[in-house]
Amino acid sequence: MGTKTIENIEGQFEMFQILNENGEIVNKEAMPELSDEQLQELMHRMVYTRILDQRSISLNRQGRLGFYAPTAGQEASQLGSQYALDKEDWILPGYRDVPQIIWHGLPLYKAFLFSRGHYVGNQADGLNVLSPQIIIGAQITQTAGVALGLKKKGKKNVAITYTGDGGASQGDFYEGMNFAGAYAAPAIFVVQNNRFAISVPVEKQSAAKTIAQKAVAAGIQGVQVDGMDVLAVYKAVTDARERAINGEGPTLIETMTYRYGPHTMAGDDPTRYRSEDLDSEWEKKDPIVRFRKYLESKDLWNEEKENEVVDKAKAEIKAAIKQADETPKQKVTDLISHMYEELPYNLREQYEQYSAKESK
Amino acid sequence: MAQMTMIQAITDAMRTELKNDENVLVFGEDVGQNGGVFRATEGLQKEFGEDRVFDTPLAESGIGGMAIGLALTGFRPVPEVQFFGFVYEVMDAISGQMARLRYRSGGSFHAPITVRSPFGGGVKTPELHADSLEGLMAQQPGLKVVIPSNPYDAKGLLISAIRDNDPVIFLEHMKLYRSFRQEVPEEEYTIEIGKAEVKREGSDITIVTYGAMVQASLKAAEELEKDGISAEVIDLRTVSPLDIDTIIASVEKTNRAIVVQEAQKQAGIAANVVAEINDRAILSLEAPVLRVTAPDTVFAFSAAEDVWLPDHTDIIEKATQVVKF
């Protein structure tokens, strides 16, 4: 007899789903307690964010926005998880996770300024949000720290962070989960598994069949969720949050999702690594389509309501772009001012130089 | 006043700030129960409890990232990187993250973090323990880099570092930990970050140095005196930002300078000091500014360490060369 090894870990990580792709409740006992207004609000946010994505792509193509990572397809993962948070909870986003921080309170024009590479877009205005992290996984160890800090301060709040399937390969992913687990810190680690890290498929990231099972090694809770099902995502985060603030430690949540668009608007061509069949397979699972069906069946949604959201989104986006345009131009002296609390001699000199240069 | 070694002064500084500010947290590998591998945190966990002084999992990147998260929630973290050669494991958390937090957030957040770490040659460590990597840190905007050369400065500088609202890399030379004792006040005091100290006045040449090379430079200055060369010795104490006024005032007086560092020659602090002197005092110079450094190899394997590290004889030789130029 050979050495005994553990088998079928992934078998214990069956995908958690409440609403199937036909808009039917398939897991009634898991249904979260949400009022009709809250259900409508979730739909509102998803539709709004889909429009925001379409407009952002178009504005990027016109040269009116800069760096942009498309979000369509991931609305349930992004917004269902954010909706489960308290206003005082912390969000440490990855670069695609702009919608969550907008719905956590970041003004839309600031999201546009972030895209344009203007520092005002990164100012938090007293919100518990960091600007989107560019280094994959760096925010995960920071999340463990924020969570530990919340615990030490006796706050009943959590820190949530987001990364993708590629991010789950980073050392910082393991370190962050392991630290948070070791201190039973109230952290929630969301991995939006959209199947591709730019072009590399998730199957090439790891021999692990699920990302959720990576929680096992850290000794923390892990769950795989249908990331196109906003109710399942909301419920999973609500439960994780409850455990976290009760001192039961962190949770890893893998949301199975898909990004319809390219990795970013900087020249990525998904046809080089994804098939049309795969695209259409995932479009059938669309989070908005299924939730619309569900709400329509309950008489909570209709075309008129949807059009109202679309019009509202378009008007607000237009106003936010205008506000972004009207923000004072960024100066090198602004950058210098934010290097230290008190400037050292070299930056004091350079401040004077650039002040003269920029006043010309 | 008590006689203290540098390591005792460092412990005393942390004790002082743990007492002064409930948001100060001290953590790292082996810093809790064990009091640190050099005993820098000896007794602190017992005195302040596991909530304030605690062990971490063995992962430097995690330690750095956690420090940032704790800072975001209002703490004043003092993480230890067990040996500074391990900094490569935490480079992103330091240079990519904490150094940029104030900048990136447009001033919304800041990182009042003091990363303490032992470094420095002469104690025969295995590889990647003793490397002088202050130049690497000094190239990162957003950080301050402090290197004390004696027990008195170590306490005053570490208290300042912990109170600073920007990240400070606080490097402790292992050879200096227990090599000598000094009078160190038991009460609190601070030494301003960014201020050098003229350790010895002289009129013929300025020796700009820091860390363990301060002792070597003072020894060299004594020998040079016998040859009729009066050397002024400046201990930078903070290598980033430099105390440019003290350096330039001295060079304008002596008209000659050398810069001494234990690190390799390429890039680094000494190169920066030379460039600053050339930028600001070229017309005062009667000779080129030269450097005394280790050679440009990876830090020496311990069996070659004694020859590899610069010492007072190298300083005497270089100073004489500059004076006789």
XYZ file of C-alpha atoms in Angstrom, chain B residues 103-241:
139
model
C 1.621 59.874 -3.527
C -0.770 57.345 -5.025
C -3.697 58.458 -2.904
C -3.047 62.143 -3.474
C -2.436 62.552 0.243
C -5.566 60.643 1.356
C -3.491 57.961 3.054
C 0.029 57.744 4.384
C 2.274 55.039 5.741
C 3.817 55.865 9.136
C 5.841 52.653 9.048
C 9.356 52.062 10.365
C 10.950 49.005 8.790
C 13.801 47.956 11.092
C 16.432 45.600 9.823
C 19.944 44.395 10.687
C 22.614 44.544 7.988
C 26.327 45.049 7.599
C 29.514 43.085 7.287
C 32.097 41.804 9.689
C 30.048 39.197 11.491
C 30.508 36.244 9.128
C 26.883 35.622 8.255
C 25.712 33.288 5.512
C 24.834 34.879 2.169
C 22.063 37.502 1.902
C 22.233 38.667 5.504
C 24.883 41.394 5.599
C 24.458 43.207 2.278
C 24.492 47.002 2.312
C 21.347 47.703 0.295
C 20.703 51.261 1.471
C 21.432 52.554 -2.041
C 18.577 50.472 -3.378
C 16.246 52.010 -0.810
C 17.569 55.538 -1.303
C 16.640 55.394 -4.972
C 12.979 54.987 -4.070
C 11.145 58.298 -3.732
C 8.813 58.242 -0.760
C 11.165 56.492 1.649
C 13.608 57.844 4.209
C 16.673 55.770 4.983
C 18.315 56.069 8.393
C 21.522 54.352 9.548
C 22.748 55.061 13.079
C 26.425 54.681 13.918
C 26.213 54.561 17.720
C 23.866 53.806 20.649
C 22.933 57.420 21.429
C 21.955 58.212 17.847
C 20.181 54.874 17.456
C 17.694 55.687 20.217
C 17.015 59.270 19.151
C 16.741 58.396 15.480
C 14.510 55.367 16.025
C 12.083 57.412 18.133
C 11.983 60.018 15.346
C 11.483 57.308 12.732
C 8.542 55.783 14.604
C 6.946 59.227 14.992
C 7.497 60.080 11.327
C 4.387 60.048 9.161
C 6.261 58.636 6.163
C 7.917 55.245 5.809
C 11.425 55.012 7.213
C 13.879 52.217 6.515
C 15.929 51.949 9.694
C 19.093 49.946 9.143
C 21.035 48.600 12.086
C 24.638 47.548 11.486
C 25.145 44.146 13.077
C 28.773 44.825 13.903
C 27.720 47.864 15.925
C 25.023 46.071 17.933
C 27.321 45.134 20.807
C 30.735 46.496 19.828
C 30.690 49.380 22.308
C 28.604 51.048 24.982
C 27.735 54.680 25.340
C 25.895 56.949 27.729
C 22.266 56.910 26.627
C 19.650 58.954 28.500
C 16.829 56.900 29.947
C 14.302 59.588 29.126
C 12.981 60.153 25.625
C 14.745 62.365 23.103
C 14.773 62.631 19.353
C 17.358 63.238 16.675
C 15.979 64.862 13.581
C 15.878 62.656 10.488
C 17.835 64.214 7.653
C 20.446 65.819 9.910
C 24.083 64.757 9.739
C 26.576 65.248 12.551
C 30.111 66.536 12.331
C 31.860 63.914 14.453
C 35.284 65.509 14.237
C 36.270 68.910 12.993
C 39.113 69.318 10.540
C 40.420 71.727 7.944
C 42.169 69.763 5.166
C 39.629 67.196 3.983
C 36.038 66.138 4.628
C 35.251 62.467 5.099
C 31.553 61.871 4.499
C 30.408 58.520 5.833
C 27.772 56.602 7.814
C 27.111 53.382 9.712
C 30.050 51.237 10.766
C 32.386 53.268 8.554
C 32.088 56.174 10.992
C 34.327 54.347 13.480
C 36.771 53.423 10.705
C 36.807 57.023 9.478
C 37.441 58.426 12.951
C 40.295 55.980 13.390
C 41.679 57.025 10.002
C 41.363 60.700 10.952
C 43.460 60.119 14.054
C 46.174 58.468 11.986
C 46.016 61.207 9.358
C 46.482 63.808 12.099
C 49.852 62.231 12.837
C 50.799 62.857 9.198
C 49.706 66.469 9.539
C 46.397 66.023 7.713
C 43.388 67.469 9.512
C 40.284 65.518 8.540
C 36.689 66.476 9.261
C 34.364 63.481 9.661
C 30.666 63.751 8.891
C 28.274 61.014 9.985
C 25.305 61.279 7.631
C 22.973 59.368 10.015
C 20.264 59.709 7.350
C 21.370 58.638 3.867
C 18.092 59.669 2.239
C 17.382 62.530 2.256
